[in-house]
Coordinates of C-alpha atoms and ligand atoms in Angstrom, one line a residue:
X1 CA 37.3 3.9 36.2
X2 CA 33.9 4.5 34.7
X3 CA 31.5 4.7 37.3
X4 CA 28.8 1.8 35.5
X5 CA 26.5 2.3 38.9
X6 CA 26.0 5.9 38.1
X7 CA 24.9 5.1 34.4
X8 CA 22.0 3.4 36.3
X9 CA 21.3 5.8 38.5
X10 CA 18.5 7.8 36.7
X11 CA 16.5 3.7 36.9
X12 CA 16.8 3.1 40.6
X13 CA 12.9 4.0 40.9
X14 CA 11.1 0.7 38.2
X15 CA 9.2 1.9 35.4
X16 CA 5.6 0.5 36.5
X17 CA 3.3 2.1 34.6
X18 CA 2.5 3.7 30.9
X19 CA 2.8 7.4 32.4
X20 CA 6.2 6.2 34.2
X21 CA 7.4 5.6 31.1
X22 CA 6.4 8.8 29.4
X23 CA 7.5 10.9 32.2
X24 CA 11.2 8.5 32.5
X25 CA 11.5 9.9 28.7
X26 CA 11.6 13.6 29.6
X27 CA 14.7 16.0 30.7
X28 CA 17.4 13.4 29.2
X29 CA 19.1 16.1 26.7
X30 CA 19.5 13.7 23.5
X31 CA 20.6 15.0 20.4
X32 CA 17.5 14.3 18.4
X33 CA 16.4 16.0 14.9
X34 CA 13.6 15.8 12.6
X35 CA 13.3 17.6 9.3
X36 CA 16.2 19.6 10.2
X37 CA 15.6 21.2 12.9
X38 CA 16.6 20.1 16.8
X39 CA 14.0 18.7 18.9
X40 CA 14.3 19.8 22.7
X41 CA 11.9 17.1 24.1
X42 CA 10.2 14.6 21.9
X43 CA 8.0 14.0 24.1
X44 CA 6.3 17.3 23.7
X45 CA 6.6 16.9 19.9
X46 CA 3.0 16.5 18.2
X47 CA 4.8 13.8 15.3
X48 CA 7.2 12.0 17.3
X49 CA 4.4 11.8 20.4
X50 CA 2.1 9.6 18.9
X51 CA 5.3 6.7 18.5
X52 CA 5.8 7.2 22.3
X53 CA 2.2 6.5 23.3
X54 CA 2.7 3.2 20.9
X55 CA 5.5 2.2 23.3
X56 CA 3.7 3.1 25.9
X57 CA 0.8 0.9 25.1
X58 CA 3.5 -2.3 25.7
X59 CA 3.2 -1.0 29.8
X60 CA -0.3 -0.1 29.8
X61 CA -0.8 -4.0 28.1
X62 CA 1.4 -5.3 31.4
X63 CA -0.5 -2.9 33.9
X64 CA -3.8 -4.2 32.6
X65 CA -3.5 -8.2 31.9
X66 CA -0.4 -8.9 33.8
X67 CA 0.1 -12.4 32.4
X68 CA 0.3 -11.2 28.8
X69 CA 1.7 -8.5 29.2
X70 CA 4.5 -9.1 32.1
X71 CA 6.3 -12.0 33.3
X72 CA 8.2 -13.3 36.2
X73 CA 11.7 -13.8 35.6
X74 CA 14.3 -15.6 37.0
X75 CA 17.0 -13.7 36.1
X76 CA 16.1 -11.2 38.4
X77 CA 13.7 -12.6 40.7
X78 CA 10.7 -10.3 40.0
X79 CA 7.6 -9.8 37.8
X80 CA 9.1 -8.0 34.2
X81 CA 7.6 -6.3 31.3
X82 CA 7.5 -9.7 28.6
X83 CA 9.9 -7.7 26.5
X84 CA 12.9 -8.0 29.1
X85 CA 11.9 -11.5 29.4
X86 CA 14.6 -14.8 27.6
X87 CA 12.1 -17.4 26.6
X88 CA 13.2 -20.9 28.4
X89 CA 10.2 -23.1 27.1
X90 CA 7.8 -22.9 24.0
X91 CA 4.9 -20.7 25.9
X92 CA 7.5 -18.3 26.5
X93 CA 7.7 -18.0 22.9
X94 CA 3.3 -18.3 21.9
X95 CA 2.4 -16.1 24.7
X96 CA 5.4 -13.6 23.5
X97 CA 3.4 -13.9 20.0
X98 CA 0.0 -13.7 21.5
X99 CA 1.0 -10.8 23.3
X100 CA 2.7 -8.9 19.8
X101 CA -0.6 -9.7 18.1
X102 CA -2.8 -8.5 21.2
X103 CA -0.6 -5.2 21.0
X104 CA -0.8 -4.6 16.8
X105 CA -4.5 -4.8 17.8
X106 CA -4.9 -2.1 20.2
X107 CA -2.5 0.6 18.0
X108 CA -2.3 -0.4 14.5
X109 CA 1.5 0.4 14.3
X110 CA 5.0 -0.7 15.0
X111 CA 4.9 -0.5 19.1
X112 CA 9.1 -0.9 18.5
X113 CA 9.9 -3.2 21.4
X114 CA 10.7 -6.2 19.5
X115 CA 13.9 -5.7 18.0
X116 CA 15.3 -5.3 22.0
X117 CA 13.3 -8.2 22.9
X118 CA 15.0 -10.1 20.2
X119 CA 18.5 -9.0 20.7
X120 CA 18.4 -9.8 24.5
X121 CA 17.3 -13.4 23.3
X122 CA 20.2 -13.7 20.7
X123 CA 23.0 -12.1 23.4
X124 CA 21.9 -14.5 25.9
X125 CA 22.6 -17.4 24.2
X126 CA 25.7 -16.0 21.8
X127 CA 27.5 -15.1 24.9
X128 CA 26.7 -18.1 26.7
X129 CA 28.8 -20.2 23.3
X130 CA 31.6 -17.9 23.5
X131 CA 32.3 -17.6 27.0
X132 CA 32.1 -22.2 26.4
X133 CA 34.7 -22.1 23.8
X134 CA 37.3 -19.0 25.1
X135 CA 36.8 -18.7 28.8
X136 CA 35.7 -15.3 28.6
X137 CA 32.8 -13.9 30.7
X138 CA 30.5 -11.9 28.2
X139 CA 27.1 -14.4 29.6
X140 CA 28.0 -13.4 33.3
X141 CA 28.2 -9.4 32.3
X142 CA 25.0 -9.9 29.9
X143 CA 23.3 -11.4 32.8
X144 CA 24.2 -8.1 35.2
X145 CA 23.1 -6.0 32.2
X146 CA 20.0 -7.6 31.9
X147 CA 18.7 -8.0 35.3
X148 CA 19.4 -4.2 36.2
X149 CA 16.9 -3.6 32.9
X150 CA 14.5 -6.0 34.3
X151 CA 14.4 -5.0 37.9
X152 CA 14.3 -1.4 36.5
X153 CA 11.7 -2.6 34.1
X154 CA 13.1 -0.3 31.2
X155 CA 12.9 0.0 27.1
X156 CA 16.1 -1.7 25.7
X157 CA 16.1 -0.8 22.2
X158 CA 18.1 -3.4 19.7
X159 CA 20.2 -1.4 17.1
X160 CA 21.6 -4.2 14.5
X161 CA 21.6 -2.5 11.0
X162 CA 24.5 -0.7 9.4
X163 CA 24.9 1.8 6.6
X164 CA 26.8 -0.9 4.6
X165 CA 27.8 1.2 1.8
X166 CA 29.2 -0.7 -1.2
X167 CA 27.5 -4.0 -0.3
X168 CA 29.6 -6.1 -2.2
X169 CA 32.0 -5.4 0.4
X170 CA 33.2 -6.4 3.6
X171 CA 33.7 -3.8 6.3
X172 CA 37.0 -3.8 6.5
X173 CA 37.0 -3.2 2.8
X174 CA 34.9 -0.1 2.5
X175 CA 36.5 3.4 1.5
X176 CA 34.7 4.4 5.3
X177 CA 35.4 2.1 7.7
X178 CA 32.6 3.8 9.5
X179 CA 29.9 2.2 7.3
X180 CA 29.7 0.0 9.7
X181 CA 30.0 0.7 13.4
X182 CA 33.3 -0.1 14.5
X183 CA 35.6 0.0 17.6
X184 CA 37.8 3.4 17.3
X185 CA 39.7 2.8 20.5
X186 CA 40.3 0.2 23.4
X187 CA 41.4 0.8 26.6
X188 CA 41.2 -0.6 30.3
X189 CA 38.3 0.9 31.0
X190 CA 36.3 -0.3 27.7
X191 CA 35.7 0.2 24.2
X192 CA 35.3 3.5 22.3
X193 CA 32.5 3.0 19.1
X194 CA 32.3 5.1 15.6
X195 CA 29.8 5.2 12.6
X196 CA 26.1 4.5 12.4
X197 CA 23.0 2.5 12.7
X198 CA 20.1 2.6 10.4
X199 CA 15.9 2.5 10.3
X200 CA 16.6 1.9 14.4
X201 CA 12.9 1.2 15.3
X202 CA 11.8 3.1 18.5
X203 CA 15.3 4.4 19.6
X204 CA 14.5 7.6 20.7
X205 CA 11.6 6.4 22.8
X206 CA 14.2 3.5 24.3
X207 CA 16.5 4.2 27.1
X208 CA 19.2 2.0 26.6
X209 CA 20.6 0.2 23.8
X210 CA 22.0 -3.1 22.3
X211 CA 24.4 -2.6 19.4
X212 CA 25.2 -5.7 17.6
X213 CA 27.2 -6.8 14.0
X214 CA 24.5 -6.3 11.0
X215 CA 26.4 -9.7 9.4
X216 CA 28.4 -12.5 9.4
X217 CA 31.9 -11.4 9.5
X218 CA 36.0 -12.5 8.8
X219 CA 39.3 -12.7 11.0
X220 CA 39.9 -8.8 9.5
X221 CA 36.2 -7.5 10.1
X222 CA 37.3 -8.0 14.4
X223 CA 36.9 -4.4 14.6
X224 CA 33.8 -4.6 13.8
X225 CA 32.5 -7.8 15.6
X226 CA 31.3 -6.4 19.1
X227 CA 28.2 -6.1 21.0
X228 CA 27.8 -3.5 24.0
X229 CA 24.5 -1.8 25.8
X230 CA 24.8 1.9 26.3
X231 CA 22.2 4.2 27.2
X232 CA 20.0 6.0 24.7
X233 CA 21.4 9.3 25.8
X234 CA 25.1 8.1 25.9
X235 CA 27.6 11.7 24.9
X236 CA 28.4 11.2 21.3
X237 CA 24.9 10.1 19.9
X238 CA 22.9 12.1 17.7
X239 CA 19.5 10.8 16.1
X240 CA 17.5 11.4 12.9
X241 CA 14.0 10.2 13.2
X242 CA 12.8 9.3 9.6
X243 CA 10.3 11.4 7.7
X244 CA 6.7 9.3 7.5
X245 CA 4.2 9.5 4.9
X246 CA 1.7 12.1 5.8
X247 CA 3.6 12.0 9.2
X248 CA 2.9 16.2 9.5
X249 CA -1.3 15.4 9.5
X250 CA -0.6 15.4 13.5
X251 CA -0.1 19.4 13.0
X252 CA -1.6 20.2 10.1
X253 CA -4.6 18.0 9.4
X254 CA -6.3 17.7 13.2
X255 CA -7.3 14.2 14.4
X256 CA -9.6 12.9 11.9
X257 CA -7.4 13.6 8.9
X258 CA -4.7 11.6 10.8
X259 CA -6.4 8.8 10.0
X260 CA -4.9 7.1 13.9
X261 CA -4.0 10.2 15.5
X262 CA -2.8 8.3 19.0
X263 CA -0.1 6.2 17.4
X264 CA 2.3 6.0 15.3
X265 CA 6.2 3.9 15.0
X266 CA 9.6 5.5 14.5
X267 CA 13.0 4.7 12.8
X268 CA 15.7 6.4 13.4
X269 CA 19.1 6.7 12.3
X270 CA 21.9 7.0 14.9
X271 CA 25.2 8.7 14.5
X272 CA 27.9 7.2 17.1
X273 CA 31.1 9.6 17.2
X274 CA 33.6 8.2 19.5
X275 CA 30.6 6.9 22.3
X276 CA 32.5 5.1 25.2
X277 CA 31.0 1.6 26.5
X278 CA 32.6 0.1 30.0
X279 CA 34.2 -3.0 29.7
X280 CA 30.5 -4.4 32.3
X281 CA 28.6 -3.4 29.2
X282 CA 30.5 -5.3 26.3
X283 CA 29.3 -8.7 25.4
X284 CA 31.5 -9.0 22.7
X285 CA 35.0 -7.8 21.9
X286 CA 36.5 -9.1 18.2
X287 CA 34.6 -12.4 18.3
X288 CA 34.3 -12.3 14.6
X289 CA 33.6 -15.8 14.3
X290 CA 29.9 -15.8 16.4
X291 CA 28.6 -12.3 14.5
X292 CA 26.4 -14.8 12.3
X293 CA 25.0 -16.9 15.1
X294 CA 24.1 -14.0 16.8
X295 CA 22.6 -12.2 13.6
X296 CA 20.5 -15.7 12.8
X297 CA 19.5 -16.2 15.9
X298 CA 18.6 -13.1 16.6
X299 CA 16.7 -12.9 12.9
X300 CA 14.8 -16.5 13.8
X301 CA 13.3 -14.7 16.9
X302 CA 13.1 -11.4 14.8
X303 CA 11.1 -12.9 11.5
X304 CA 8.4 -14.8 14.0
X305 CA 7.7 -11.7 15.8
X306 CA 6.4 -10.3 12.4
X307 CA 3.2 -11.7 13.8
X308 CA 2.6 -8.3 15.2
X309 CA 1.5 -7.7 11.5
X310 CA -1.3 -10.1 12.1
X311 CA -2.9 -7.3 15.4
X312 CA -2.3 -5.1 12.5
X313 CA -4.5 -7.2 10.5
X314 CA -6.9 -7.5 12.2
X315 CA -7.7 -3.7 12.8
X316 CA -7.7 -3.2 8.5
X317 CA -10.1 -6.2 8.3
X318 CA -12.7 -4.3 10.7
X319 CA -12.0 -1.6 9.3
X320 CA -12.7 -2.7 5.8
X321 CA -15.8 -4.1 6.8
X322 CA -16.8 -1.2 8.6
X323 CA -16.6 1.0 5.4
X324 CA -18.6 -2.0 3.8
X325 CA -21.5 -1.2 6.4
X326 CA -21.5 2.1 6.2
X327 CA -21.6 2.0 1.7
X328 CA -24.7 -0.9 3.0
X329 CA -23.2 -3.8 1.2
X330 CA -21.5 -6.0 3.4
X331 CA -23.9 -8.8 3.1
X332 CA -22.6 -8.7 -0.4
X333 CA -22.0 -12.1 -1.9
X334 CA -18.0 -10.5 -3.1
X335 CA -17.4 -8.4 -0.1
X336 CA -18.1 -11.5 2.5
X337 CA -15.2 -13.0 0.2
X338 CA -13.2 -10.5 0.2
X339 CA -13.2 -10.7 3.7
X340 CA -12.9 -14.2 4.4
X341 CA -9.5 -13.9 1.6
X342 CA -8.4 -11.2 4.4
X343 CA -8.6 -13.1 7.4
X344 CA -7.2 -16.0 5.2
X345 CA -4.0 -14.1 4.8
X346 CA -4.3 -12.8 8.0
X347 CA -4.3 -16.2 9.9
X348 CA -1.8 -17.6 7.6
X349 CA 1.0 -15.7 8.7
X350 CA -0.5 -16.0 12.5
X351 CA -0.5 -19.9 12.2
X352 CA 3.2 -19.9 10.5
X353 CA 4.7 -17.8 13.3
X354 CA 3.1 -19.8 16.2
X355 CA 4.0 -22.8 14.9
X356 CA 7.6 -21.5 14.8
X357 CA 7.3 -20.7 18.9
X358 CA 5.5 -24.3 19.6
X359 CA 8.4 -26.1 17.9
X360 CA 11.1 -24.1 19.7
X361 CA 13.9 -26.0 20.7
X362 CA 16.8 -24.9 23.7
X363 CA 20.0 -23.4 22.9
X364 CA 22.9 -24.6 25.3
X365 CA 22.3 -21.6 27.5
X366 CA 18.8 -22.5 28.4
X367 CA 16.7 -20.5 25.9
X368 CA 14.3 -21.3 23.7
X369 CA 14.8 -20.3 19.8
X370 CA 11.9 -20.0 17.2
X371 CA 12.3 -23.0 14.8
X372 CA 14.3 -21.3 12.0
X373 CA 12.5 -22.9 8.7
X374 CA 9.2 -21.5 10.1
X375 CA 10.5 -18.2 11.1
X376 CA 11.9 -17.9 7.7
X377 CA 8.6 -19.1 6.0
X378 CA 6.6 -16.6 8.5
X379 CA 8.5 -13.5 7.7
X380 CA 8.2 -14.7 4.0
X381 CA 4.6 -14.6 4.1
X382 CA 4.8 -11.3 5.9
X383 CA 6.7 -10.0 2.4
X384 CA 3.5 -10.3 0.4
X385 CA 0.5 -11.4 2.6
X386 CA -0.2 -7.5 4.0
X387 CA 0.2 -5.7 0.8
X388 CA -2.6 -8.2 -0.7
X389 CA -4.9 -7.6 2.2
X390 CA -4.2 -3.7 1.8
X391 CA -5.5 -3.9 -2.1
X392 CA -8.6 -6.0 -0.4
X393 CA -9.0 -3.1 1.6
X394 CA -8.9 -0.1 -0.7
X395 CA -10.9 -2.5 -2.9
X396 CA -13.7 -2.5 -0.5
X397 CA -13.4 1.0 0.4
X398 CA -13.8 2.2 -3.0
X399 CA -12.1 5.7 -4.0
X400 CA -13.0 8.5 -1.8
X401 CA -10.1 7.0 1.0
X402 CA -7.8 8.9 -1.3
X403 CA -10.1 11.8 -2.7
X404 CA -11.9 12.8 0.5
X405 CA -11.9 16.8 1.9
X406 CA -10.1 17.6 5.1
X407 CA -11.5 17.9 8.1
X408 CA -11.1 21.8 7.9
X409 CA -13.5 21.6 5.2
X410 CA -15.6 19.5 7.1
X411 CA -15.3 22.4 9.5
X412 CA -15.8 25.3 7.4
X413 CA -19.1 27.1 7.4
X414 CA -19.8 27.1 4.0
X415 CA -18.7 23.4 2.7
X416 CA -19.2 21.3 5.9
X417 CA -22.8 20.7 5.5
X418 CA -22.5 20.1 1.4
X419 CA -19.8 17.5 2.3
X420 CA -22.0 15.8 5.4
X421 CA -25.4 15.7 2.4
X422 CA -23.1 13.9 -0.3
X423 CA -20.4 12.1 1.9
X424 CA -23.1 10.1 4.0
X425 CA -23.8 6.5 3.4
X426 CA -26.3 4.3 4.3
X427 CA -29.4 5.9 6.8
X428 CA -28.2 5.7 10.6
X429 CA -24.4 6.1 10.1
X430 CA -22.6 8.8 10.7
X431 CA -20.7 10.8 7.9
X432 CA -17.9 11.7 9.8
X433 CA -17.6 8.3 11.4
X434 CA -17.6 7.3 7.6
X435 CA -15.1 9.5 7.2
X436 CA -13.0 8.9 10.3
X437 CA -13.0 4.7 8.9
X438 CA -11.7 5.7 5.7
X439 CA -9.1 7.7 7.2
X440 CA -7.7 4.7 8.9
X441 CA -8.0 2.6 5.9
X442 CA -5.8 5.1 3.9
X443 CA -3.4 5.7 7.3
X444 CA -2.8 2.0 7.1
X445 CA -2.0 1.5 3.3
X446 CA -0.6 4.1 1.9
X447 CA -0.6 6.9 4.9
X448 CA 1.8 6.8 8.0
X449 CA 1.3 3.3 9.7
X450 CA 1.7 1.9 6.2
X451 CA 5.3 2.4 7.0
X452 CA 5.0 -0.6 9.5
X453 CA 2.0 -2.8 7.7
X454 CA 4.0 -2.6 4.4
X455 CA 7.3 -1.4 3.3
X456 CA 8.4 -2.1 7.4
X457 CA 6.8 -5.8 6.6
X458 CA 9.2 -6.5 3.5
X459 CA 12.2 -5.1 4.7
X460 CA 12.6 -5.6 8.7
X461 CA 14.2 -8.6 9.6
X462 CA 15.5 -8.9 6.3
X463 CA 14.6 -8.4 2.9
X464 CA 12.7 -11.3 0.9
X465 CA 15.8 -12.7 -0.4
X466 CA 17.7 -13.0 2.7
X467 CA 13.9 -15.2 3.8
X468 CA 14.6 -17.4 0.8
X469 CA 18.3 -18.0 1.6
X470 CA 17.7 -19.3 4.9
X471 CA 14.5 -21.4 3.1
X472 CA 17.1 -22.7 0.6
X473 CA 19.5 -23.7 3.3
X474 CA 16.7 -26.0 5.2
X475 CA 14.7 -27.4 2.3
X476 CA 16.9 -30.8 2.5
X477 CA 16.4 -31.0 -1.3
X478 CA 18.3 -33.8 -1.3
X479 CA 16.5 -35.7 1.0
X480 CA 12.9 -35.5 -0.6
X481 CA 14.8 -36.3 -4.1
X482 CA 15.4 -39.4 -2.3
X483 CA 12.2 -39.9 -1.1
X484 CA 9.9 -39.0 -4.4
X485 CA 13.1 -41.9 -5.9
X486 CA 12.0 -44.5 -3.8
X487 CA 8.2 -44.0 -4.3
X488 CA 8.5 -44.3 -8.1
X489 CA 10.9 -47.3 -7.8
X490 CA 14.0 -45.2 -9.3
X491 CA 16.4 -47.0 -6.5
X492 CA 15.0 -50.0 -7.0
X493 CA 15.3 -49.6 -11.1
X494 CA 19.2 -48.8 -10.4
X495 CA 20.2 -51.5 -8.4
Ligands
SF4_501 FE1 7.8 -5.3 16.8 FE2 6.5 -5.6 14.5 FE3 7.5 -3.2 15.2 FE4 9.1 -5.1 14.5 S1 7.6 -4.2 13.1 S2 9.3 -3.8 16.3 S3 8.1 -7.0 15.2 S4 5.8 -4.3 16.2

């Protein structure tokens, strides 16, 4: 028999504070590479670091306002980080969003708890439906899981996207049935788990893991229809961590060229050959027929926590006006506009996804799901919405965010001062303060957290379209056909 208590072992001591967390990371011999070479201990990694201390911000947020930050939950009887928390009423669900916002403000990045957050909300209820309908006992097991991880007050990372391959296919259809993560083996211990996951937000800095079905599925895709937890450093994992935009300015640029040299997000890919997870660990075992509940429930949670964007926001705003103080013009009639269209944007998307929270409704289980046509409509504004206040930004910073000298000129002897004399801005600011805004100006829209405010903002939680499919689904056409008939008397004309 597997021996599940000793897979908990290294968590018998809780996680309480942001340097816990960093120093629960070290010593745990993953099988972790970036730009092709093996990385011992990403903690001590100068690129991969400055992800970690964005996690780490989510415990420093619960050490410091307890309230926002942490939670008491029921499940195991104890004050939580809020991302192990299920939501069971509405505020569950605004102060999770307050909270996401409250964190994009304080790093400007991805801080890559969310996607476990989510998937913990999804596998709550999912297993609660099936266990209903078949008798099984996937909620009681998901329950165990989950109140070890909140007693141990851990990083559960959620790993749902798959390789896909040919996408007009169906797993069971590809020429490599491990394009999508798949069960190799069963036995009476538990299953045995092949292929890969993709863009896995914050999986190294996790320590365990949720793997769930990318997609609805069909009677022959069972193979493929599970969901287990396994720890981050399981035998048979190896991870890539995805190349960044200008992600090497942490060695090569020093702090100021880094534009936000303390934090950063991470995606991964993750290679599972033959990765064993105990039968107390599986929350799903063929179920084909719940992979797309699970996958739209867990993307209505997903699309609303795109509010994070919004903390993100809020930093390029500043900063954008900062740049305009320093240049001296932002009393400027156009620039004031500017940054009122900004925090237009900006408090769109916030108001769409907190409306989604405040009109949750209860699952049969007991938790509280975003309302799914405002979810939809949230992440959909999330699509466009950053990569307009982005322009607005550059826009106000003018050029030299993308033709500035490097801080080693800044440094060197014989061009420092001629770049101080015809970098400087108004009288009273700083030059390299100047300098150090438009850093994080470029950082955020076209350096490394750009990954998160933009390309991370179309694509995670689905792409556009998928948005506009769900909108499609819920618009009730139909229904307001019939109402704009009646107001113009086209009933009335008929009968
Ligand atoms: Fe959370 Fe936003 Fe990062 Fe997704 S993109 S994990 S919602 S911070």
């Amino acid at each position: 028999m597997p021996d599940v208590d000793g897979l908990w072992a290294d968590f018998a001591r809780p996680i309480a504070t942001a340097e816990d967390y960093i120093a629960s990371l070290r010593g745990r011999r993953m099988n972790v590479f970036f730009m092709g070479e093996r990385v011992p201990e990403p903690v001590d990694h100068p690129v991969i670091f400055p992800s970690i201390n964005a996690m780490a911000e989510t415990y420093r947020l619960a050490s410091e306002r307890p309230t926002l930050g942490g939670v008491h939950t029921p499940i195991a009887g104890l004050q939580t980080n809020r991302f192990l928390h299920v939501p069971t009423e509405p505020a569950d669900l605004v102060a999770k969003h307050e909270m996401q916002r409250e964190l994009g403000r304080r790093t400007g990045t991805c801080f890559q708890r969310c996607v476990g957050l989510d998937a913990i909300g999804a596998c709550h209820s999912v297993t609660f439906d099936i266990d209903a309908a078949n008798g099984t006992d996937y909620h009681k097991r998901f329950l165990a899981f989950l109140k070890r991880a909140q007693t141990a007050n851990i990083v559960i990372g959620g790993a749902m996207t798959d390789p896909k391959g040919d996408r007009s296919k169906a797993p069971h259809q590809q020429t490599d049935p491990d394009l999508f993560l798949r069960i190799v083996k069963r036995d009476a211990n538990g299953i045995t788990i092949s292929g890969a996951k993709m863009h896995q937000t914050g999986a190294v800095n996790s320590h365990w893991l949720i793997v769930m079905p990318t997609m609805r599925m069909t009677e022959a895709d069972k193979d493929w229809s599970f969901v287990g937890a396994l720890r981050v450093d399981a035998p048979g994992l190896t991870y890539v961590v995805g190349r960044q935009t200008n992600d090497t300015r942490a060695v090569d640029g020093g702090p100021l060229d880094a534009g936000n040299a303390q934090f950063a997000g991470q995606e991964a890919m993750i290679v599972f050959d033959n990765v064993f997870i105990p039968h107390e660990h599986v929350f799903m075992d063929g179920e084909w027929q719940y992979a797309a509940t699970l996958v739209e429930r867990f993307t209505t949670y997903h699309r609303s926590s795109y509010v994070c964007k919004t903390g993100l926001g809020d930093v390029l705003i500043g900063a954008a006006a900062e740049a305009a103080s320093h240049n001296g013009v932002e009393s400027v009639s156009h620039i004031k506009d500017k940054l009122v269209e900004m925090t237009h944007l900006n408090e769109t998307i916030y108001s769409s996804c907190m409306a989604a929270a405040y009109r949750s409704k209860p699952l049969a289980s007991g938790a509280y799901l975003n309302d799914e046509m405002l979810s939809n409509v949230a992440k959909h504004n999330v699509t466009r919405f950053p990569f307009e206040i982005a322009r607005l930004a550059q826009d106000i910073a003018g050029g030299l965010v993308v033709t500035m000298p490097s801080e080693k000129d800044l440094q060197n002897n014989e061009i420092g001062p001629l770049i101080r004399k015809f970098l400087q801005g108004r009288q009273g600011v700083d030059t390299v303060d100047r300098m150090r805004v438009l850093r994080l100006i470029e950082n955020m829209t076209i350096g490394r957290n750009a990954v998160g405010y933009l390309t991370e903002s179309l694509h995670g939680a689905g792409s556009p379209q998928a948005q506009r499919i769900q909108i499609a689904r819920g618009m009730a056409i139909d229904d307001k056909k019939a109402r704009a008939r009646k107001l113009a008397g086209v009933e009335e004309r008929r009968r």
